[in-house]
Coordinates of C-alpha atoms and ligand atoms in Angstrom, one line a residue:
M1 CA 32.7 -3.1 -1.7
E2 CA 34.7 -3.4 1.5
G3 CA 37.2 -0.7 2.0
Q4 CA 35.5 1.5 -0.6
R5 CA 34.1 4.8 0.6
L6 CA 30.3 4.7 0.6
K7 CA 28.8 7.6 -1.0
Y8 CA 25.3 7.1 0.2
N9 CA 25.3 6.0 3.8
F10 CA 22.0 5.5 5.5
P11 CA 21.1 6.0 9.2
E12 CA 21.8 3.4 11.8
N13 CA 19.2 0.6 12.1
F14 CA 17.7 1.6 8.7
W15 CA 15.0 -0.8 7.6
W16 CA 15.9 -2.7 4.4
G17 CA 13.4 -5.1 3.1
A18 CA 10.2 -5.5 0.9
A19 CA 6.5 -5.7 1.2
T20 CA 3.7 -8.0 0.0
S21 CA 0.2 -8.6 1.3
G22 CA -1.8 -11.7 2.4
P23 CA -4.2 -11.7 -0.6
Q24 CA -1.4 -11.3 -3.1
S25 CA 1.0 -13.9 -1.8
E26 CA -0.7 -16.6 0.3
G27 CA -3.2 -18.2 -2.0
R28 CA -6.7 -19.1 -0.8
F29 CA -5.7 -22.4 0.9
N30 CA -7.9 -23.1 3.9
K31 CA -9.5 -19.7 3.8
K32 CA -13.2 -19.9 5.0
H33 CA -14.3 -16.6 3.5
R34 CA -13.8 -14.7 0.3
N35 CA -12.7 -11.1 -0.1
V36 CA -14.0 -8.9 -2.9
F37 CA -11.2 -10.0 -5.2
D38 CA -11.7 -13.7 -4.5
Y39 CA -15.3 -13.3 -5.3
W40 CA -14.8 -11.2 -8.4
Y41 CA -12.4 -13.8 -9.8
D42 CA -14.9 -16.6 -9.1
I43 CA -17.6 -14.8 -11.1
E44 CA -15.6 -13.0 -13.8
P45 CA -12.1 -14.6 -14.3
S46 CA -11.8 -12.9 -17.7
E47 CA -11.4 -9.6 -16.0
F48 CA -7.9 -10.7 -14.7
F49 CA -4.8 -10.8 -16.8
D50 CA -4.4 -14.2 -18.4
E51 CA -7.3 -15.3 -16.2
V52 CA -4.9 -15.9 -13.3
G53 CA -6.6 -15.4 -10.0
P54 CA -5.6 -15.3 -6.3
N55 CA -6.2 -19.1 -5.7
I56 CA -2.5 -20.1 -5.5
A57 CA -0.8 -16.7 -5.8
S58 CA 2.8 -17.3 -4.8
N59 CA 1.9 -20.2 -2.4
F60 CA 3.2 -18.3 0.6
Y61 CA 0.6 -20.2 2.8
N62 CA 2.6 -23.4 2.1
S63 CA 6.1 -22.1 1.5
Y64 CA 6.5 -19.2 4.0
K65 CA 9.3 -20.8 5.8
S66 CA 11.6 -21.2 2.8
D67 CA 10.3 -17.8 1.3
L68 CA 11.3 -16.0 4.5
K69 CA 14.7 -17.7 4.6
M70 CA 15.3 -16.6 1.0
M71 CA 14.4 -13.0 2.0
K72 CA 16.8 -13.2 4.9
S73 CA 19.5 -14.5 2.5
I74 CA 19.3 -11.2 0.5
G75 CA 19.8 -9.1 3.5
F76 CA 16.3 -8.1 4.7
N77 CA 16.0 -6.9 8.3
S78 CA 12.3 -6.2 8.0
F79 CA 9.3 -7.4 6.0
R80 CA 5.7 -6.3 5.6
T81 CA 2.7 -8.5 4.8
S82 CA -0.9 -8.3 5.9
I83 CA -3.3 -10.3 8.0
Q84 CA -6.3 -11.3 5.9
W85 CA -9.6 -10.5 7.7
T86 CA -11.1 -13.4 5.6
R87 CA -8.5 -15.8 7.0
L88 CA -8.3 -14.8 10.6
I89 CA -11.9 -14.4 11.5
K90 CA -14.6 -17.1 11.2
D91 CA -17.5 -14.9 12.3
F92 CA -17.2 -11.2 11.6
E93 CA -19.8 -10.2 14.2
T94 CA -19.0 -12.5 17.1
L95 CA -15.3 -12.4 16.3
E96 CA -14.9 -16.1 16.6
V97 CA -11.5 -16.8 15.1
D98 CA -10.4 -19.5 12.7
Y99 CA -7.7 -21.5 14.4
D100 CA -6.0 -22.4 11.2
G101 CA -5.6 -18.7 10.5
V102 CA -4.3 -18.0 14.0
N103 CA -1.8 -20.7 13.7
F104 CA -0.7 -19.6 10.3
Y105 CA -0.1 -16.0 11.3
N106 CA 1.6 -17.0 14.5
S107 CA 4.0 -19.2 12.6
V108 CA 4.7 -16.5 10.0
I109 CA 5.5 -14.0 12.8
D110 CA 7.7 -16.4 14.7
E111 CA 9.6 -17.3 11.5
C112 CA 10.2 -13.6 10.8
I113 CA 11.6 -13.1 14.2
K114 CA 13.7 -16.3 14.0
N115 CA 15.2 -14.9 10.8
E116 CA 15.8 -11.5 12.5
M117 CA 13.4 -9.6 10.3
T118 CA 11.1 -7.1 12.0
P119 CA 7.6 -8.1 11.0
V120 CA 5.3 -5.2 9.9
M121 CA 1.7 -6.3 9.9
N122 CA -0.9 -4.5 7.9
L123 CA -4.6 -5.1 8.5
H124 CA -6.3 -4.2 5.2
H125 CA -4.9 -4.5 1.7
F126 CA -8.0 -4.0 -0.5
D127 CA -9.4 -7.2 0.9
L128 CA -12.9 -6.4 2.2
P129 CA -14.9 -9.6 3.0
I130 CA -17.5 -10.0 0.2
E131 CA -20.2 -10.8 2.8
L132 CA -19.7 -7.4 4.4
Y133 CA -20.3 -5.8 1.0
E134 CA -23.3 -7.9 0.3
K135 CA -24.9 -7.5 3.7
Y136 CA -23.9 -3.9 4.6
S137 CA -22.6 -2.2 1.5
G138 CA -19.0 -2.5 2.7
W139 CA -17.1 0.7 3.3
E140 CA -20.2 2.8 2.8
S141 CA -21.3 1.5 6.2
K142 CA -20.3 2.8 9.6
Y143 CA -21.2 -0.6 11.0
V144 CA -18.5 -2.2 8.8
V145 CA -16.1 0.4 10.3
E146 CA -16.9 -1.0 13.7
L147 CA -16.5 -4.6 12.6
F148 CA -13.1 -3.6 11.2
A149 CA -12.1 -2.0 14.6
K150 CA -13.1 -5.3 16.3
F151 CA -11.1 -7.4 13.9
A152 CA -8.1 -5.1 14.4
R153 CA -8.5 -5.4 18.2
K154 CA -8.5 -9.2 17.8
A155 CA -5.3 -9.1 15.8
F156 CA -3.6 -6.8 18.3
E157 CA -4.5 -9.1 21.2
L158 CA -3.4 -12.3 19.4
F159 CA -0.1 -11.0 17.9
G160 CA 0.8 -7.7 19.5
D161 CA 3.2 -9.4 22.0
R162 CA 5.6 -10.0 19.0
V163 CA 4.5 -7.6 16.3
K164 CA 5.6 -4.1 17.2
Y165 CA 4.9 -2.3 14.0
W166 CA 1.3 -2.3 12.7
T167 CA -0.4 -0.5 9.9
T168 CA -4.2 -0.1 9.6
F169 CA -4.7 0.3 5.8
N170 CA -2.7 0.0 2.6
E171 CA -3.5 2.8 0.1
P172 CA -7.0 3.6 1.3
I173 CA -7.4 6.1 -1.5
V174 CA -7.1 3.3 -4.0
I175 CA -10.2 1.6 -2.4
V176 CA -12.1 4.8 -3.0
Q177 CA -10.8 5.1 -6.6
G178 CA -11.1 1.4 -7.4
Q179 CA -14.5 0.6 -5.9
Y180 CA -16.3 3.9 -6.4
I181 CA -14.7 5.8 -9.3
G182 CA -12.4 3.9 -11.7
E183 CA -14.1 0.5 -11.8
F184 CA -10.9 -1.5 -11.1
H185 CA -12.0 -3.1 -7.8
Y186 CA -15.2 -5.0 -7.3
P187 CA -18.1 -3.9 -7.0
K188 CA -17.1 -1.3 -9.7
I189 CA -19.5 1.4 -8.6
V190 CA -19.3 4.8 -10.3
D191 CA -20.5 7.3 -7.7
G192 CA -18.5 10.4 -6.5
K193 CA -20.8 11.1 -3.5
K194 CA -20.5 7.5 -2.2
A195 CA -16.7 7.7 -2.9
M196 CA -16.5 10.7 -0.5
Q197 CA -18.5 8.9 2.2
V198 CA -16.2 5.9 1.8
A199 CA -13.1 8.2 2.1
F200 CA -14.5 9.5 5.4
N201 CA -15.4 6.0 6.6
L202 CA -11.9 4.6 5.9
N203 CA -10.3 7.5 7.8
L204 CA -12.6 6.8 10.7
A205 CA -11.9 3.0 10.5
S206 CA -8.2 3.7 10.7
A207 CA -8.6 6.0 13.7
R208 CA -10.9 3.5 15.4
A209 CA -8.3 0.7 14.9
I210 CA -5.7 3.0 16.4
E211 CA -8.0 3.7 19.4
E212 CA -8.3 0.0 20.0
F213 CA -4.6 -0.5 19.6
R214 CA -3.9 1.8 22.4
K215 CA -6.2 -0.1 24.8
V216 CA -4.2 -3.3 24.6
E217 CA -1.6 -3.6 27.3
H218 CA 1.1 -5.5 25.4
N219 CA 1.0 -2.9 22.6
K220 CA 2.5 -0.2 24.9
D221 CA 5.9 -0.6 23.3
G222 CA 4.4 -1.1 19.8
K223 CA 3.7 1.5 17.1
I224 CA 0.9 1.9 14.7
G225 CA 0.8 3.7 11.4
I226 CA -0.9 3.8 8.0
I227 CA 0.4 3.1 4.5
L228 CA -0.4 5.9 2.0
N229 CA 0.5 6.0 -1.7
L230 CA 1.7 9.6 -2.1
T231 CA 1.6 10.9 -5.6
P232 CA 2.8 14.5 -5.5
A233 CA 0.8 16.6 -7.9
Y234 CA 2.9 18.9 -10.1
P235 CA 1.3 21.7 -12.0
R236 CA 1.8 22.2 -15.8
S237 CA 2.9 25.8 -15.2
N238 CA 3.1 28.4 -12.5
S239 CA 0.0 30.1 -13.6
K240 CA -2.6 30.8 -10.9
E241 CA -5.0 28.3 -12.5
D242 CA -2.6 25.5 -12.8
L243 CA -1.3 26.0 -9.3
L244 CA -4.9 25.8 -8.0
A245 CA -5.5 22.7 -10.0
A246 CA -2.4 21.0 -8.4
D247 CA -3.6 22.1 -5.0
Y248 CA -6.9 20.4 -5.5
A249 CA -5.3 17.3 -6.9
N250 CA -3.0 17.1 -3.9
K251 CA -6.0 17.5 -1.6
F252 CA -8.0 14.8 -3.2
H253 CA -5.2 12.3 -3.9
N254 CA -2.9 12.8 -1.0
E255 CA -4.1 15.0 1.9
L256 CA -7.5 13.4 2.1
F257 CA -5.8 10.6 4.1
L258 CA -2.5 12.1 5.0
D259 CA -3.9 15.0 7.0
P260 CA -6.4 13.1 9.1
A261 CA -3.8 10.3 9.8
V262 CA -1.0 12.7 10.9
L263 CA -2.7 15.9 11.8
G264 CA -6.1 14.6 13.0
K265 CA -8.1 16.8 10.6
F266 CA -9.2 17.1 7.0
P267 CA -7.3 19.4 4.6
D268 CA -8.2 23.0 4.8
G269 CA -11.2 23.9 2.6
I270 CA -12.1 20.4 1.5
E271 CA -15.2 20.1 3.6
E272 CA -16.5 23.5 2.3
T273 CA -15.8 22.4 -1.3
L274 CA -17.6 19.1 -0.9
K275 CA -20.5 20.9 0.9
N276 CA -20.9 23.4 -1.9
D277 CA -20.9 20.6 -4.4
G278 CA -23.5 18.7 -2.4
V279 CA -21.3 15.7 -1.8
L280 CA -20.0 16.2 1.7
W281 CA -19.9 13.0 3.8
E282 CA -22.0 12.4 6.9
A283 CA -20.0 12.7 10.0
T284 CA -20.8 13.3 13.6
S285 CA -18.7 15.5 15.9
E286 CA -18.0 12.3 18.0
E287 CA -16.5 10.7 14.9
L288 CA -14.5 13.8 14.0
N289 CA -13.2 13.7 17.6
I290 CA -12.1 10.1 17.2
I291 CA -10.1 11.1 14.1
K292 CA -8.6 14.0 16.0
S293 CA -7.5 12.0 19.0
N294 CA -6.1 8.9 17.2
K295 CA -3.2 9.9 15.0
V296 CA -0.6 7.6 13.7
D297 CA 2.8 7.0 15.3
F298 CA 4.5 6.6 11.9
L299 CA 3.8 6.7 8.2
G300 CA 4.5 4.3 5.5
V301 CA 4.8 5.9 2.1
N302 CA 4.3 4.0 -1.1
Y303 CA 5.8 5.9 -3.9
Y304 CA 5.6 4.9 -7.6
Q305 CA 4.8 8.0 -9.6
P306 CA 3.8 11.6 -9.5
I307 CA 0.7 13.1 -11.0
R308 CA 0.9 16.1 -13.3
V309 CA -2.1 18.3 -13.7
K310 CA -3.4 21.4 -15.4
A311 CA -6.4 23.6 -15.0
R312 CA -9.4 22.1 -16.8
E313 CA -9.5 23.0 -20.4
S314 CA -12.7 21.2 -21.1
E315 CA -16.0 21.6 -19.3
F316 CA -16.4 19.0 -16.6
D317 CA -18.8 16.3 -17.8
Y318 CA -21.5 15.8 -15.2
S319 CA -23.2 12.9 -17.0
N320 CA -22.0 10.4 -14.3
G321 CA -22.4 13.0 -11.5
W322 CA -19.7 14.7 -9.4
F323 CA -16.1 13.6 -9.3
P324 CA -13.0 15.3 -7.8
D325 CA -11.5 15.8 -11.3
K326 CA -14.0 18.5 -11.7
Y327 CA -11.1 20.6 -10.3
F328 CA -8.2 19.5 -12.4
E329 CA -7.2 17.6 -15.6
A330 CA -4.3 15.2 -16.1
Y331 CA -1.4 16.8 -17.9
E332 CA 0.9 14.7 -20.2
M333 CA 4.2 16.4 -19.8
P334 CA 6.2 16.2 -23.0
G335 CA 9.4 14.3 -22.5
R336 CA 8.4 12.6 -19.3
R337 CA 10.2 9.3 -18.5
M338 CA 7.9 6.4 -18.6
N339 CA 7.9 2.8 -17.5
P340 CA 6.1 1.5 -20.6
H341 CA 5.1 -1.7 -18.9
R342 CA 3.0 -0.1 -16.3
G343 CA 2.3 3.2 -18.0
W344 CA 3.7 5.1 -14.9
E345 CA 6.1 8.0 -15.0
I346 CA 9.5 7.5 -13.5
Y347 CA 10.4 10.5 -11.4
P348 CA 12.8 9.8 -8.5
E349 CA 13.0 13.4 -7.5
A350 CA 9.5 13.2 -6.0
I351 CA 10.9 11.1 -3.2
Y352 CA 12.9 14.1 -2.1
D353 CA 9.8 16.4 -2.3
I354 CA 7.8 13.9 -0.2
A355 CA 10.6 13.8 2.4
I356 CA 10.7 17.6 2.7
N357 CA 6.9 17.9 2.7
I358 CA 6.7 15.4 5.6
K359 CA 9.5 17.3 7.5
D360 CA 8.1 20.8 6.9
N361 CA 4.3 20.2 7.0
Y362 CA 3.7 17.0 9.0
G363 CA 5.8 17.6 12.1
N364 CA 8.7 15.4 10.7
I365 CA 6.8 12.3 11.7
P366 CA 8.9 9.1 11.5
W367 CA 8.3 7.5 8.1
Y368 CA 9.6 4.9 5.7
I369 CA 9.3 4.0 2.1
S370 CA 6.9 1.1 2.4
E371 CA 6.6 0.4 -1.3
N372 CA 8.6 1.6 -4.4
G373 CA 9.3 -0.5 -7.4
M374 CA 9.3 -1.1 -11.1
G375 CA 6.9 -3.6 -12.7
V376 CA 8.2 -5.2 -15.9
Q377 CA 6.6 -7.6 -18.2
N378 CA 8.3 -10.7 -19.6
E379 CA 11.3 -10.6 -17.5
E380 CA 12.4 -14.1 -18.7
R381 CA 13.9 -12.1 -21.6
F382 CA 16.7 -11.2 -19.3
L383 CA 17.5 -14.7 -18.1
N384 CA 21.3 -15.5 -18.2
A385 CA 22.9 -18.8 -18.7
E386 CA 22.8 -19.5 -14.9
G387 CA 19.0 -19.0 -14.9
V388 CA 19.2 -15.6 -13.1
I389 CA 17.2 -12.6 -14.4
E390 CA 19.5 -9.7 -15.0
D391 CA 17.3 -6.9 -14.0
D392 CA 19.8 -4.0 -14.2
Y393 CA 16.9 -1.6 -14.9
R394 CA 15.5 -2.4 -11.4
I395 CA 18.9 -1.8 -9.8
D396 CA 19.1 1.6 -11.6
F397 CA 15.5 2.4 -10.6
I398 CA 16.2 1.6 -6.9
T399 CA 19.5 3.4 -6.9
E400 CA 18.1 6.6 -8.3
H401 CA 15.2 6.6 -5.8
L402 CA 17.5 5.9 -2.9
Q403 CA 19.7 8.8 -3.9
F404 CA 16.9 11.2 -3.7
L405 CA 15.7 9.6 -0.4
H406 CA 19.2 10.1 1.0
K407 CA 19.2 13.8 0.1
G408 CA 15.9 14.2 2.0
I409 CA 17.4 12.4 5.0
E410 CA 20.5 14.5 4.9
E411 CA 18.3 17.6 5.1
G412 CA 16.7 16.2 8.2
S413 CA 13.6 14.2 7.1
S414 CA 13.1 11.4 9.6
C415 CA 12.9 8.4 7.2
F416 CA 13.8 5.1 8.8
G417 CA 13.6 2.6 6.0
Y418 CA 13.2 1.5 2.4
H419 CA 11.0 -1.4 1.3
L420 CA 10.7 -2.5 -2.3
W421 CA 7.5 -3.8 -3.7
T422 CA 7.9 -6.8 -3.5
P423 CA 10.1 -9.6 -2.2
I424 CA 8.9 -12.4 -4.5
D425 CA 6.9 -11.7 -7.7
C426 CA 3.3 -11.7 -6.5
W427 CA -0.2 -11.6 -7.7
S428 CA -1.5 -8.1 -8.4
W429 CA -5.2 -7.7 -8.6
I430 CA -6.6 -7.4 -12.1
N431 CA -3.0 -7.2 -13.4
A432 CA -2.4 -10.6 -11.9
Y433 CA 1.2 -11.7 -12.8
R434 CA 1.6 -9.4 -15.8
N435 CA 4.2 -7.0 -14.3
R436 CA 6.9 -8.5 -12.1
Y437 CA 8.3 -6.4 -9.2
G438 CA 10.3 -8.8 -7.0
F439 CA 13.9 -9.3 -6.0
I440 CA 13.0 -13.0 -6.4
S441 CA 11.3 -14.4 -9.5
L442 CA 8.5 -16.8 -9.5
D443 CA 7.9 -19.5 -12.1
L444 CA 4.1 -19.6 -12.1
K445 CA 4.0 -23.2 -13.5
T446 CA 6.4 -24.8 -11.1
Q447 CA 6.3 -22.2 -8.2
K448 CA 10.1 -22.2 -8.4
K449 CA 11.6 -19.1 -6.8
T450 CA 15.0 -17.7 -8.0
I451 CA 16.9 -14.7 -6.7
K452 CA 17.3 -12.0 -9.4
K453 CA 20.5 -9.9 -10.0
S454 CA 18.8 -7.1 -8.1
G455 CA 18.4 -9.4 -5.0
Y456 CA 22.1 -10.1 -4.9
W457 CA 22.8 -6.4 -5.4
F458 CA 20.4 -5.5 -2.5
K459 CA 22.2 -7.8 -0.2
E460 CA 25.4 -5.8 -0.7
V461 CA 23.5 -2.6 -0.1
T462 CA 22.1 -3.8 3.1
E463 CA 25.4 -5.2 4.4
N464 CA 27.0 -1.8 3.7
N465 CA 24.0 0.1 4.9
G466 CA 24.4 2.1 1.7
F467 CA 26.2 2.1 -1.6
Ligands
BGP501 C1 0.5 -0.9 -5.2 C2 -0.3 -1.9 -4.3 C3 0.2 -3.2 -4.3 C4 0.7 -3.7 -5.7 C5 1.5 -2.6 -6.5 C6 1.8 -2.9 -7.9 O1 -0.3 0.2 -5.4 O2 -0.2 -1.5 -2.9 O3 -0.8 -4.1 -3.8 O4 -0.3 -4.2 -6.4 O5 0.8 -1.4 -6.4 O6 0.6 -2.9 -8.7 P1 0.5 -3.3 -10.2 O7 0.9 -4.7 -10.3 O8 -0.9 -3.1 -10.6 O9 1.4 -2.5 -11.0

């Protein structure tokens, strides 16, 4: 590409990299506690695609040195993973640490730095310790919020001298939806009122972790954020009813976490709506104050798909109680482009809309794309004679999304990076290894890791800081 004029040039020091999480990459080796997914797999393996669980995952616990080197070799300057509560902490109440966990994360962080990749450490990626669910009802409990803040504090103290970018939660709305609405995270409860309390508690937990972060001396030059999956809600039409439905969908799917994190308050009208419906969370003024005074420094945005909605055409069915979709219904837009493997719409334009929304309505807070990607099944179909997966569809997908991101940046949105989900094909909850997302493929039987065509392409993009 040298000498060629770059059409899409990205800002200086732009982050190029990818994200994974502890529970999805490490494997359970030497872990003394189980998270809700470890436990669920132990009791119901048939719930997981091909009955593959998190026990080995992508073996990152044992192969992190060579894995990180491989990531570096395709141009990464930054990398996100998460610290597992169930690996770092031996006793959740006294905060006694597990030294094997401490050594492991120390070494991962040091290796990242050695490879000149900025480590971004997340503290919760759907991995609530099962004991805290069994003893205290997990995220329904404010006591668990406090235990999380203590765990976060411990992580800041142990690693904050070298980790300068932290995030509290990955996709907290997915915990609400998975554990309390849609039954795709253990304990698969269906209860809209509890779901709303959990949404409040997760917002509080994030703010409490931020409060602890700011008390630790060596974090003074560090930054803390949150990772939110933003799914812009587009209305079927411009009718008053459809616009209102989209407004509600945006409030429940996006602003419920975005507004407290960035603005320190809940979206306008949501508390009244919940109160009228008899499902408002319990919150003290002291807790609301904690949320108000502990906003994030930056935002990570996971973007995969938009949501399309319309005003309800059928009566809301109360047989299971109240749920947010009392106020809107999914709309299947004719002609939408789909990723058939994941069943998600492909709509790169939304990245631009997100960029402008952050600029105009969220004080143009610094943000980056913390996940974006395309999960595809049976990628071995695309193996060439050299044993490399030719994933041109992924290159096209990333290119299109980067083009719309670039347009947002040109118009002043302060985006500072792009991370793909994920560096190396990793385990994905109940979908296990069905859809592959990585720049690097994983042979599950042999644990052999091979750079895909998209990985080589990404290296060029990072070297040119654009394309
Ligand atoms: C995101 C999660 C990741 C990852 C990804 C792909 O929402 O943050 O943890 O799982 O989705 O998910 P899936 O494999 O289910 O398509």
